[in-house]
């Protein structure tokens, strides 16, 4: 059995020969999402990560029933999952999702 390794966070970078360097994936994330990513990176105990996912799942607002349609349903999941994407007034892509499983929702 292979030993587990701690892999560094993924990022996109340009090679040394590239004229301009590309920003890391983390630099492209909205501040709140970046905060969540950093939280999960800092927690090494699997049970603590699981409990954090449950916390998020219990505290996220549900998706409006009008969007729980076949078009928005994620096929192939054991749980019922719906995802909606739209542009807000500032032309940002916004994702909303819901699930009948608290863990999946988190």
Short mmCIF file of C-alpha atoms in Angstrom, two decimals:
data_model
loop_
_atom_site.label_atom_id
_atom_site.label_comp_id
_atom_site.label_asym_id
_atom_site.label_seq_id
_atom_site.Cartn_x
_atom_site.Cartn_y
_atom_site.Cartn_z
CA UNK A 1 0.00 0.00 0.00
CA UNK A 2 1.38 3.44 -0.92
CA UNK A 3 1.97 5.97 1.83
CA UNK A 4 -0.34 8.97 1.96
CA UNK A 5 1.20 12.30 1.04
CA UNK A 6 0.15 15.83 1.77
CA UNK A 7 -0.23 17.51 -1.59
CA UNK A 8 0.10 21.30 -1.78
CA UNK A 9 -2.95 23.29 -2.91
CA UNK A 10 -3.42 23.31 -6.65
CA UNK A 11 -2.53 26.49 -8.46
CA UNK A 12 -2.00 27.57 -12.02
CA UNK A 13 1.33 29.18 -12.82
CA UNK A 14 3.19 30.12 -15.95
CA UNK A 15 6.55 28.67 -16.86
CA UNK A 16 9.70 30.76 -16.45
CA UNK A 17 9.77 31.35 -20.20
CA UNK A 18 6.25 32.77 -20.23
CA UNK A 19 6.05 36.56 -20.74
CA UNK A 20 3.35 37.04 -18.11
CA UNK A 21 2.61 34.93 -15.08
CA UNK A 22 -0.90 33.65 -14.54
CA UNK A 23 -2.71 34.19 -11.24
CA UNK A 24 -3.18 31.19 -8.96
CA UNK A 25 -6.60 29.58 -8.81
CA UNK A 26 -7.00 30.93 -5.28
CA UNK A 27 -6.48 34.53 -6.46
CA UNK A 28 -9.47 34.09 -8.78
CA UNK A 29 -11.88 32.98 -6.04
CA UNK A 30 -14.41 35.31 -4.42
CA UNK A 31 -13.35 36.28 -0.87
CA UNK A 32 -15.97 34.15 0.92
CA UNK A 33 -15.13 31.06 -1.12
CA UNK A 34 -11.41 31.66 -0.56
CA UNK A 35 -12.11 31.79 3.18
CA UNK A 36 -13.85 28.39 2.99
CA UNK A 37 -11.01 26.88 0.92
CA UNK A 38 -8.42 28.10 3.41
CA UNK A 39 -10.46 26.75 6.31
CA UNK A 40 -10.57 23.28 4.76
CA UNK A 41 -6.85 23.42 3.91
CA UNK A 42 -6.04 24.24 7.54
CA UNK A 43 -8.05 21.35 8.99
CA UNK A 44 -6.23 18.04 8.76
CA UNK A 45 -8.63 15.87 10.77
CA UNK A 46 -11.14 14.20 8.40
CA UNK A 47 -13.90 14.17 11.04
CA UNK A 48 -13.55 17.94 11.54
CA UNK A 49 -13.90 18.49 7.77
CA UNK A 50 -16.98 16.26 7.75
CA UNK A 51 -18.51 18.22 10.65
CA UNK A 52 -17.78 21.51 8.87
CA UNK A 53 -19.57 20.26 5.73
CA UNK A 54 -22.57 19.30 7.87
CA UNK A 55 -22.54 22.77 9.44
CA UNK A 56 -22.59 24.44 6.01
CA UNK A 57 -25.34 22.10 4.82
CA UNK A 58 -27.56 22.87 7.81
CA UNK A 59 -27.06 26.63 7.51
CA UNK A 60 -27.37 27.25 3.78
CA UNK A 61 -30.69 28.63 2.64
CA UNK A 62 -32.70 26.16 0.57
CA UNK A 63 -33.06 26.58 -3.16
CA UNK A 64 -36.45 28.01 -4.07
CA UNK A 65 -38.79 25.18 -5.06
CA UNK A 66 -39.40 26.81 -8.45
CA UNK A 67 -35.79 25.91 -9.40
CA UNK A 68 -35.98 22.28 -8.31
CA UNK A 69 -36.72 21.16 -11.84
CA UNK A 70 -35.55 18.30 -14.01
CA UNK A 71 -33.40 20.79 -15.95
CA UNK A 72 -31.49 21.75 -12.77
CA UNK A 73 -31.26 18.24 -11.31
CA UNK A 74 -27.84 16.58 -11.19
CA UNK A 75 -28.26 13.12 -12.67
CA UNK A 76 -26.32 10.16 -11.30
CA UNK A 77 -26.20 11.25 -7.67
CA UNK A 78 -27.52 8.99 -4.94
CA UNK A 79 -28.96 12.11 -3.29
CA UNK A 80 -31.37 14.51 -4.92
CA UNK A 81 -29.22 17.50 -6.03
CA UNK A 82 -30.20 20.64 -7.92
CA UNK A 83 -27.84 23.34 -9.21
CA UNK A 84 -28.83 26.68 -10.70
CA UNK A 85 -26.48 29.22 -12.31
CA UNK A 86 -27.35 32.76 -13.37
CA UNK A 87 -25.81 36.20 -13.92
CA UNK A 88 -26.42 38.77 -11.22
CA UNK A 89 -26.87 42.50 -11.84
CA UNK A 90 -23.07 42.97 -11.92
CA UNK A 91 -22.69 40.13 -14.46
CA UNK A 92 -21.13 37.75 -11.94
CA UNK A 93 -22.00 34.08 -12.32
CA UNK A 94 -23.92 32.97 -9.23
CA UNK A 95 -24.46 29.33 -8.33
CA UNK A 96 -27.24 28.13 -6.06
CA UNK A 97 -27.68 24.53 -5.08
CA UNK A 98 -29.68 22.29 -2.80
CA UNK A 99 -29.84 18.65 -1.85
CA UNK A 100 -31.94 16.33 0.25
CA UNK A 101 -28.67 15.27 1.93
CA UNK A 102 -27.15 17.68 4.43
CA UNK A 103 -23.65 16.42 3.63
CA UNK A 104 -24.10 16.88 -0.13
CA UNK A 105 -25.67 20.29 0.43
CA UNK A 106 -22.67 21.35 2.54
#
